[in-house]
Short mmCIF file of C-alpha atoms in Angstrom, two decimals:
data_model
loop_
_atom_site.label_atom_id
_atom_site.label_comp_id
_atom_site.label_asym_id
_atom_site.label_seq_id
_atom_site.Cartn_x
_atom_site.Cartn_y
_atom_site.Cartn_z
CA UNK A 1 -11.33 19.57 -45.78
CA UNK A 2 -7.85 18.27 -44.80
CA UNK A 3 -7.47 14.54 -44.11
CA UNK A 4 -7.12 13.92 -40.40
CA UNK A 5 -4.01 11.59 -39.71
CA UNK A 6 -4.63 8.55 -37.99
CA UNK A 7 -2.43 7.64 -35.04
CA UNK A 8 -0.35 4.55 -35.01
CA UNK A 9 -1.33 1.99 -32.29
CA UNK A 10 0.80 2.15 -29.12
CA UNK A 11 -0.64 -0.94 -27.27
CA UNK A 12 -3.45 -3.40 -28.06
CA UNK A 13 -5.88 -4.66 -25.30
CA UNK A 14 -8.12 -7.85 -25.42
CA UNK A 15 -10.77 -6.78 -23.11
CA UNK A 16 -13.01 -9.64 -21.86
CA UNK A 17 -16.48 -8.87 -20.65
CA UNK A 18 -17.95 -11.58 -17.99
CA UNK A 19 -21.66 -11.78 -19.96
CA UNK A 20 -22.94 -15.08 -20.10
CA UNK A 21 -26.33 -13.88 -21.51
CA UNK A 22 -27.00 -14.38 -25.28
CA UNK A 23 -29.93 -14.54 -27.41
CA UNK A 24 -28.35 -17.60 -29.30
CA UNK A 25 -27.85 -21.16 -28.44
CA UNK A 26 -24.93 -22.21 -30.58
CA UNK A 27 -23.72 -25.52 -29.75
CA UNK A 28 -20.07 -24.94 -30.26
CA UNK A 29 -19.81 -21.89 -27.87
CA UNK A 30 -17.46 -21.95 -25.37
CA UNK A 31 -19.72 -20.86 -22.44
CA UNK A 32 -22.08 -23.84 -23.56
CA UNK A 33 -18.98 -26.23 -24.11
CA UNK A 34 -18.00 -25.64 -20.41
CA UNK A 35 -21.78 -25.44 -18.92
CA UNK A 36 -21.22 -21.68 -17.72
CA UNK A 37 -24.41 -20.18 -19.12
CA UNK A 38 -26.02 -18.44 -16.51
CA UNK A 39 -27.44 -15.45 -18.66
CA UNK A 40 -25.91 -12.64 -16.68
CA UNK A 41 -25.42 -9.19 -17.76
CA UNK A 42 -23.04 -7.86 -15.34
CA UNK A 43 -23.10 -4.23 -14.15
CA UNK A 44 -19.36 -3.12 -14.53
CA UNK A 45 -18.20 -2.06 -11.40
CA UNK A 46 -17.17 1.46 -12.60
CA UNK A 47 -19.02 3.67 -15.18
CA UNK A 48 -17.69 3.98 -18.87
CA UNK A 49 -16.60 7.48 -18.05
CA UNK A 50 -14.41 6.31 -15.19
CA UNK A 51 -12.99 3.47 -17.04
CA UNK A 52 -12.40 5.86 -20.15
CA UNK A 53 -10.35 8.20 -17.84
CA UNK A 54 -8.25 5.23 -16.46
CA UNK A 55 -7.47 3.94 -19.81
CA UNK A 56 -6.51 7.54 -21.19
CA UNK A 57 -4.18 8.27 -23.73
CA UNK A 58 -1.65 9.88 -21.31
CA UNK A 59 -1.77 6.91 -19.08
CA UNK A 60 -1.48 4.27 -21.41
CA UNK A 61 1.36 6.16 -23.67
CA UNK A 62 -0.85 6.77 -26.64
CA UNK A 63 -3.87 5.48 -28.75
CA UNK A 64 -4.10 2.17 -28.25
CA UNK A 65 -6.56 -0.70 -29.96
CA UNK A 66 -9.11 -2.12 -27.63
CA UNK A 67 -11.03 -5.47 -28.71
CA UNK A 68 -14.18 -5.96 -26.49
CA UNK A 69 -15.97 -9.51 -26.71
CA UNK A 70 -18.45 -10.92 -24.14
CA UNK A 71 -18.43 -14.50 -23.06
CA UNK A 72 -22.01 -14.24 -24.40
CA UNK A 73 -23.38 -11.39 -26.84
CA UNK A 74 -21.20 -8.55 -26.19
CA UNK A 75 -23.98 -5.75 -26.96
CA UNK A 76 -26.70 -7.04 -24.33
CA UNK A 77 -27.00 -4.21 -21.98
CA UNK A 78 -25.99 -0.52 -22.47
CA UNK A 79 -22.66 -0.35 -21.02
CA UNK A 80 -20.33 -1.49 -23.65
CA UNK A 81 -21.79 1.09 -26.23
CA UNK A 82 -21.47 3.89 -23.75
CA UNK A 83 -18.00 2.37 -23.13
CA UNK A 84 -17.19 2.24 -26.84
CA UNK A 85 -17.96 6.20 -26.79
CA UNK A 86 -15.78 7.27 -23.95
CA UNK A 87 -12.88 5.09 -25.79
CA UNK A 88 -13.41 6.61 -28.95
CA UNK A 89 -13.38 10.15 -27.17
CA UNK A 90 -10.21 9.51 -25.61
CA UNK A 91 -8.69 8.99 -29.45
CA UNK A 92 -8.50 5.04 -29.43
CA UNK A 93 -9.67 2.60 -31.74
CA UNK A 94 -12.12 -0.26 -30.86
CA UNK A 95 -13.40 -3.49 -31.89
CA UNK A 96 -16.59 -5.05 -31.04
CA UNK A 97 -17.42 -8.59 -31.76
CA UNK A 98 -20.90 -9.45 -31.88
CA UNK A 99 -23.47 -11.76 -33.32
CA UNK A 100 -25.00 -8.89 -35.09
CA UNK A 101 -28.32 -8.53 -34.20
CA UNK A 102 -28.55 -6.19 -31.37
CA UNK A 103 -30.05 -3.50 -33.88
CA UNK A 104 -30.65 -0.46 -31.44
CA UNK A 105 -26.86 -0.83 -30.12
CA UNK A 106 -25.97 -0.20 -33.82
CA UNK A 107 -28.14 2.54 -34.39
CA UNK A 108 -26.81 4.08 -31.23
CA UNK A 109 -23.10 3.44 -32.19
CA UNK A 110 -23.87 4.66 -35.80
CA UNK A 111 -24.96 8.13 -34.31
CA UNK A 112 -21.40 8.87 -32.88
CA UNK A 113 -19.26 11.68 -34.55
CA UNK A 114 -18.11 10.80 -37.90
CA UNK A 115 -14.15 11.09 -36.56
CA UNK A 116 -15.08 8.42 -33.97
CA UNK A 117 -16.59 6.15 -36.62
CA UNK A 118 -13.48 5.95 -38.53
CA UNK A 119 -11.72 4.31 -35.68
CA UNK A 120 -14.70 1.88 -35.04
CA UNK A 121 -14.11 -1.72 -36.08
CA UNK A 122 -16.67 -4.75 -35.87
CA UNK A 123 -16.04 -8.36 -35.81
CA UNK A 124 -19.42 -9.98 -36.97
CA UNK A 125 -19.79 -13.56 -35.76
CA UNK A 126 -22.29 -15.23 -38.46
CA UNK A 127 -24.05 -17.88 -36.58
CA UNK A 128 -25.85 -19.10 -39.68
CA UNK A 129 -28.08 -21.54 -38.39
CA UNK A 130 -29.34 -19.63 -35.28
CA UNK A 131 -29.78 -16.62 -37.54
CA UNK A 132 -31.86 -18.57 -39.66
CA UNK A 133 -34.09 -20.42 -37.04
CA UNK A 134 -34.67 -16.77 -35.22
CA UNK A 135 -35.56 -15.11 -38.63
CA UNK A 136 -32.62 -12.66 -37.78
CA UNK A 137 -30.67 -13.03 -41.16
CA UNK A 138 -32.01 -10.00 -42.94
CA UNK A 139 -31.50 -8.18 -39.69
CA UNK A 140 -27.82 -9.47 -39.73
CA UNK A 141 -26.91 -8.33 -43.06
CA UNK A 142 -28.89 -4.87 -42.44
CA UNK A 143 -26.52 -4.02 -39.31
CA UNK A 144 -23.40 -5.27 -41.20
CA UNK A 145 -24.15 -2.84 -44.27
CA UNK A 146 -25.11 0.10 -41.94
CA UNK A 147 -21.98 0.16 -40.00
CA UNK A 148 -20.35 0.18 -43.62
CA UNK A 149 -22.22 3.13 -44.56
CA UNK A 150 -21.37 5.18 -41.65
CA UNK A 151 -17.61 4.62 -42.26
CA UNK A 152 -16.96 1.66 -39.94
CA UNK A 153 -14.56 -1.42 -40.50
CA UNK A 154 -15.97 -4.82 -40.32
CA UNK A 155 -15.30 -8.61 -40.99
CA UNK A 156 -17.80 -11.29 -41.01
CA UNK A 157 -16.51 -14.72 -39.79
CA UNK A 158 -17.84 -18.00 -39.35
CA UNK A 159 -16.68 -20.57 -36.74
CA UNK A 160 -16.04 -23.76 -38.69
CA UNK A 161 -18.08 -26.81 -36.99
CA UNK A 162 -19.63 -29.79 -38.04
CA UNK A 163 -23.03 -28.20 -37.24
CA UNK A 164 -22.59 -26.13 -40.47
CA UNK A 165 -21.26 -29.01 -42.97
CA UNK A 166 -24.65 -29.23 -44.29
CA UNK A 167 -24.92 -25.54 -45.07
CA UNK A 168 -21.45 -24.60 -46.29
CA UNK A 169 -22.97 -23.76 -49.98
CA UNK A 170 -25.99 -22.01 -48.62
CA UNK A 171 -23.53 -19.87 -46.58
CA UNK A 172 -21.37 -19.17 -49.54
CA UNK A 173 -24.37 -18.46 -51.85
CA UNK A 174 -25.89 -15.98 -49.19
CA UNK A 175 -22.86 -14.17 -48.13
CA UNK A 176 -21.82 -13.89 -51.97
CA UNK A 177 -25.06 -12.09 -52.65
CA UNK A 178 -25.21 -10.05 -49.58
CA UNK A 179 -21.65 -9.04 -48.91
CA UNK A 180 -19.86 -9.86 -52.30
CA UNK A 181 -17.18 -12.06 -50.53
CA UNK A 182 -16.89 -15.38 -48.46
CA UNK A 183 -16.95 -14.69 -44.50
CA UNK A 184 -13.38 -15.49 -42.76
CA UNK A 185 -13.23 -18.79 -40.61
CA UNK A 186 -12.56 -18.78 -37.46
CA UNK A 187 -11.24 -22.09 -36.24
CA UNK A 188 -13.05 -23.62 -33.56
CA UNK A 189 -11.43 -25.65 -30.60
CA UNK A 190 -12.82 -28.11 -27.87
CA UNK A 191 -12.73 -26.29 -24.76
CA UNK A 192 -12.00 -28.84 -22.50
CA UNK A 193 -8.51 -30.39 -21.43
CA UNK A 194 -6.67 -27.10 -22.79
CA UNK A 195 -3.68 -27.80 -20.44
CA UNK A 196 -2.72 -30.72 -21.98
CA UNK A 197 -3.50 -30.54 -26.09
CA UNK A 198 -5.75 -28.15 -28.20
CA UNK A 199 -8.04 -29.86 -30.24
CA UNK A 200 -10.83 -28.62 -32.84
CA UNK A 201 -14.25 -29.13 -32.33
CA UNK A 202 -14.92 -31.47 -34.81
CA UNK A 203 -15.61 -35.47 -35.36
CA UNK A 204 -13.28 -35.46 -38.65
CA UNK A 205 -9.64 -35.80 -38.67
CA UNK A 206 -7.49 -32.79 -38.33
CA UNK A 207 -6.92 -32.81 -42.19
CA UNK A 208 -10.26 -33.35 -43.24
CA UNK A 209 -11.27 -30.10 -40.84
CA UNK A 210 -8.60 -28.02 -42.54
CA UNK A 211 -9.53 -29.53 -46.10
CA UNK A 212 -13.24 -28.16 -45.55
CA UNK A 213 -12.07 -25.14 -44.56
CA UNK A 214 -9.56 -24.46 -47.39
CA UNK A 215 -12.51 -24.05 -49.86
CA UNK A 216 -13.30 -20.51 -48.30
CA UNK A 217 -9.75 -18.81 -48.94
CA UNK A 218 -9.70 -17.45 -45.73
CA UNK A 219 -6.30 -15.96 -44.49
CA UNK A 220 -7.59 -16.08 -40.88
CA UNK A 221 -8.23 -19.59 -40.69
CA UNK A 222 -4.97 -20.84 -42.15
CA UNK A 223 -2.83 -18.19 -39.87
CA UNK A 224 -5.14 -19.90 -37.10
CA UNK A 225 -4.48 -23.26 -37.91
CA UNK A 226 -0.83 -22.84 -38.75
CA UNK A 227 -0.10 -21.67 -34.94
CA UNK A 228 -2.66 -24.42 -33.28
CA UNK A 229 -0.61 -26.19 -30.80
CA UNK A 230 2.53 -24.57 -31.65
CA UNK A 231 4.57 -23.63 -28.78
CA UNK A 232 6.09 -20.30 -28.89
CA UNK A 233 9.58 -19.82 -27.20
CA UNK A 234 10.80 -16.47 -28.63
CA UNK A 235 10.59 -13.26 -26.48
CA UNK A 236 7.32 -12.03 -26.04
CA UNK A 237 6.26 -8.54 -25.48
CA UNK A 238 2.67 -9.15 -24.42
CA UNK A 239 2.43 -7.53 -20.87
CA UNK A 240 4.26 -4.32 -22.21
CA UNK A 241 3.04 -3.84 -26.18
CA UNK A 242 -0.49 -5.86 -25.14
CA UNK A 243 -2.65 -7.15 -22.36
CA UNK A 244 -5.68 -8.70 -21.42
CA UNK A 245 -8.29 -6.48 -19.75
CA UNK A 246 -11.42 -7.64 -17.53
CA UNK A 247 -13.61 -4.71 -17.81
CA UNK A 248 -15.43 -5.76 -15.12
CA UNK A 249 -13.03 -5.50 -12.45
CA UNK A 250 -10.17 -3.63 -14.02
CA UNK A 251 -7.78 -6.64 -13.75
CA UNK A 252 -5.20 -6.33 -16.59
CA UNK A 253 -2.95 -9.37 -17.08
CA UNK A 254 0.00 -10.00 -19.33
CA UNK A 255 -1.65 -12.27 -21.14
CA UNK A 256 -3.89 -15.28 -21.04
CA UNK A 257 -0.86 -17.29 -19.13
CA UNK A 258 -0.55 -14.52 -16.81
CA UNK A 259 -1.92 -15.57 -13.22
CA UNK A 260 -1.36 -12.45 -11.66
CA UNK A 261 -2.14 -8.87 -12.85
CA UNK A 262 -2.80 -5.37 -11.78
CA UNK A 263 -5.94 -3.67 -10.76
CA UNK A 264 -6.15 -0.72 -12.94
CA UNK A 265 -9.43 0.90 -12.36
CA UNK A 266 -9.31 1.60 -8.64
CA UNK A 267 -6.97 4.44 -8.26
CA UNK A 268 -6.38 5.84 -11.88
CA UNK A 269 -3.33 8.43 -10.39
CA UNK A 270 -1.11 5.22 -9.76
CA UNK A 271 0.92 4.28 -12.96
CA UNK A 272 0.60 1.14 -14.83
CA UNK A 273 3.31 -1.23 -14.86
CA UNK A 274 3.90 -2.18 -18.31
CA UNK A 275 6.68 -5.07 -18.59
CA UNK A 276 6.89 -7.80 -21.38
CA UNK A 277 6.44 -11.52 -19.83
CA UNK A 278 9.01 -12.59 -22.19
CA UNK A 279 8.70 -16.18 -22.08
CA UNK A 280 4.82 -17.72 -23.17
CA UNK A 281 3.13 -20.05 -20.46
CA UNK A 282 0.72 -21.40 -22.83
CA UNK A 283 0.85 -24.46 -25.33
CA UNK A 284 0.28 -22.29 -28.11
CA UNK A 285 -0.49 -18.51 -28.15
CA UNK A 286 -4.14 -18.61 -27.34
CA UNK A 287 -5.43 -15.48 -29.79
CA UNK A 288 -2.29 -15.86 -32.49
CA UNK A 289 -4.38 -13.89 -34.98
CA UNK A 290 -4.63 -10.54 -32.42
CA UNK A 291 -1.05 -10.67 -30.81
CA UNK A 292 0.95 -12.31 -33.29
CA UNK A 293 -0.37 -10.57 -36.25
CA UNK A 294 0.05 -7.03 -34.11
CA UNK A 295 3.45 -7.98 -34.03
CA UNK A 296 4.25 -9.11 -30.01
CA UNK A 297 7.12 -11.22 -31.27
CA UNK A 298 8.55 -8.69 -33.52
CA UNK A 299 10.71 -10.78 -35.64
CA UNK A 300 7.86 -13.58 -36.39
CA UNK A 301 5.18 -13.06 -39.21
CA UNK A 302 6.35 -9.88 -40.30
CA UNK A 303 4.85 -9.99 -43.66
CA UNK A 304 1.41 -11.07 -41.89
CA UNK A 305 -0.90 -8.32 -40.59
CA UNK A 306 -4.01 -8.02 -38.21
CA UNK A 307 -5.73 -6.37 -41.32
CA UNK A 308 -4.39 -8.71 -44.03
CA UNK A 309 -6.25 -11.64 -42.04
CA UNK A 310 -9.45 -10.19 -42.04
CA UNK A 311 -9.91 -7.54 -44.78
CA UNK A 312 -11.67 -8.57 -47.96
CA UNK A 313 -9.68 -5.62 -49.83
CA UNK A 314 -11.67 -6.38 -52.98
CA UNK A 315 -15.02 -5.51 -51.19
CA UNK A 316 -13.32 -2.84 -48.84
CA UNK A 317 -14.56 -4.40 -45.31
CA UNK A 318 -12.02 -1.84 -44.16
CA UNK A 319 -11.79 1.87 -44.80
CA UNK A 320 -8.47 2.82 -46.31
CA UNK A 321 -7.37 4.42 -43.10
CA UNK A 322 -7.90 1.52 -40.82
CA UNK A 323 -6.43 -0.81 -43.24
CA UNK A 324 -3.07 1.28 -43.12
CA UNK A 325 -3.52 1.42 -39.09
CA UNK A 326 -4.34 -2.50 -38.56
CA UNK A 327 -1.64 -3.24 -41.37
CA UNK A 328 0.89 -1.76 -38.92
CA UNK A 329 2.84 -3.44 -36.43
CA UNK A 330 3.41 -2.21 -32.37
CA UNK A 331 7.05 -1.99 -32.99
CA UNK A 332 6.44 1.06 -34.91
CA UNK A 333 5.23 2.89 -31.57
CA UNK A 334 7.48 0.88 -29.17
CA UNK A 335 11.07 0.15 -28.51
CA UNK A 336 12.45 -3.23 -28.11
CA UNK A 337 14.63 -4.50 -25.02
CA UNK A 338 18.50 -4.63 -25.11
CA UNK A 339 19.58 -8.45 -24.83
CA UNK A 340 20.34 -8.14 -21.45
CA UNK A 341 17.00 -7.13 -19.97
CA UNK A 342 15.34 -9.81 -22.26
CA UNK A 343 17.03 -12.46 -21.09
CA UNK A 344 16.86 -11.22 -17.50
CA UNK A 345 12.64 -11.00 -17.63
CA UNK A 346 12.83 -14.53 -19.86
CA UNK A 347 14.57 -16.48 -17.30
CA UNK A 348 13.19 -14.69 -14.46
CA UNK A 349 9.70 -15.73 -15.51
CA UNK A 350 10.64 -19.33 -16.38
CA UNK A 351 12.14 -19.68 -12.74
CA UNK A 352 8.71 -17.72 -10.97
CA UNK A 353 6.52 -20.39 -12.85
CA UNK A 354 8.66 -23.45 -11.90
CA UNK A 355 8.36 -22.28 -8.55
CA UNK A 356 4.62 -21.63 -8.82
CA UNK A 357 4.19 -24.76 -10.25
CA UNK A 358 6.31 -26.77 -7.67
CA UNK A 359 4.05 -25.11 -4.93
CA UNK A 360 0.79 -26.15 -6.75
CA UNK A 361 1.81 -29.68 -6.75
CA UNK A 362 3.16 -29.52 -2.97
CA UNK A 363 -0.49 -28.68 -2.34
CA UNK A 364 -2.44 -30.96 -4.42
CA UNK A 365 0.10 -33.68 -3.05
CA UNK A 366 -1.21 -32.70 0.50
CA UNK A 367 -4.76 -32.37 -0.42
CA UNK A 368 -4.37 -35.55 -1.45
CA UNK A 369 -2.84 -37.06 1.54
CA UNK A 370 -5.44 -35.56 3.81
CA UNK A 371 -8.49 -36.77 1.76
CA UNK A 372 -6.39 -40.26 2.10
CA UNK A 373 -6.18 -39.97 5.90
CA UNK A 374 -9.57 -39.07 6.35
#
C-alpha cells in the first residue's frame, strides 16, 4: 500500500473546554488554586458535527492542529470524543490533554479508522499521587500503551511541584519500567497576580526549583523555564497563524492577551478574519511550548520544534509521520507580511491597547470616587 502523505499544518488552535469536573483533586490544579471547581460538564452549544463543519479545511485554509484541553478532565462527557472524530474526518490533527484514566473514551477513540489515528496525539498528564491514591496507575499506563499500539502519538508529562518532591525517585523508576523513559516536565505556576509577575508554584527558590527539574532531562521543561517572564517584543503572527478557541461558545481570539474575538460557530458561511496580533500583550507568551515552538514568531527559536520538546525519540512516543509534521513550522504553509503591514498592525495594536487601558483606568477611578461619595 502506498504511504499516505501528511498535509502540512496551516494553523494551530488552542481549544479551551470550560469543563471544571474532574475525577482527581490535585492541589496544584489551577482550577483549585482559583477556587473554580464547580464539577461542571458543559453541554456545547453546537453539535460536534456542526463544529466540524465550522472548522472545515476550506474555511480555515488547510489542515490545522487542534489542541483540546479542559479546565478539569477533558474526556469526561461524550462530546469531545465525537468532536475529535469530526475534526479528524475533516483532515485535521488533534491533541487531547488528559489524565489518562477515562478508559471508555480511549476505547472509543481507538476504534476510529487507522488514517484518523495517525493524526491523533495525546498529552497524558501524570498526576502521580492521585493515580496512586485511587489505584489507577495500571489503568493509566494501560491506556498510554493502548493508544501507542493503535498508531497514535503521545507524551507523558509531569507537573513539577513540591507535592511530588518525596516521590521523584519512585516516579522515575515506574516511568522507566512502564515507558522506558522519563516523563517530560511541566513548569507549574501560581495562578495569582498573573498581571504583575509570574511565579513558580513552589516554596523553593527559583534556582532550586529549576535544578530539581534538570534531573529529568526534559526539553519541554527547559524551554518553558527559558521563556518564563520573558516579555516578547517581536512581531507575532498569533491571530493569523494560530488562535485560542472556546469550544463552548465558538469565540475565537488571537491569543490569550486578546480581549476581543469573533464568534465563528454561529454562521459558518461568514469568513473568519485572520489577522496577526503583532504586538504581544502578555508578560510572557502564556503557552510558549505550543505557540513559539510552532513558529508564530518565525525568526525566534528556529531550531526548536514542537515534537522536539515532547517526543522521547529513542522510545518512539511519536510516529514517524507525526514527528515530521510536528517538527515543521507554520511558516511552511503561510506567508510573512511586508514590513509596512507589520509596522501598521504592531503600532495599531499598541494604540488600541493604550486606549483601552486608559478607558479602564478612568472607569475604575470613577467607581472609586462614587464609592467614596456614598
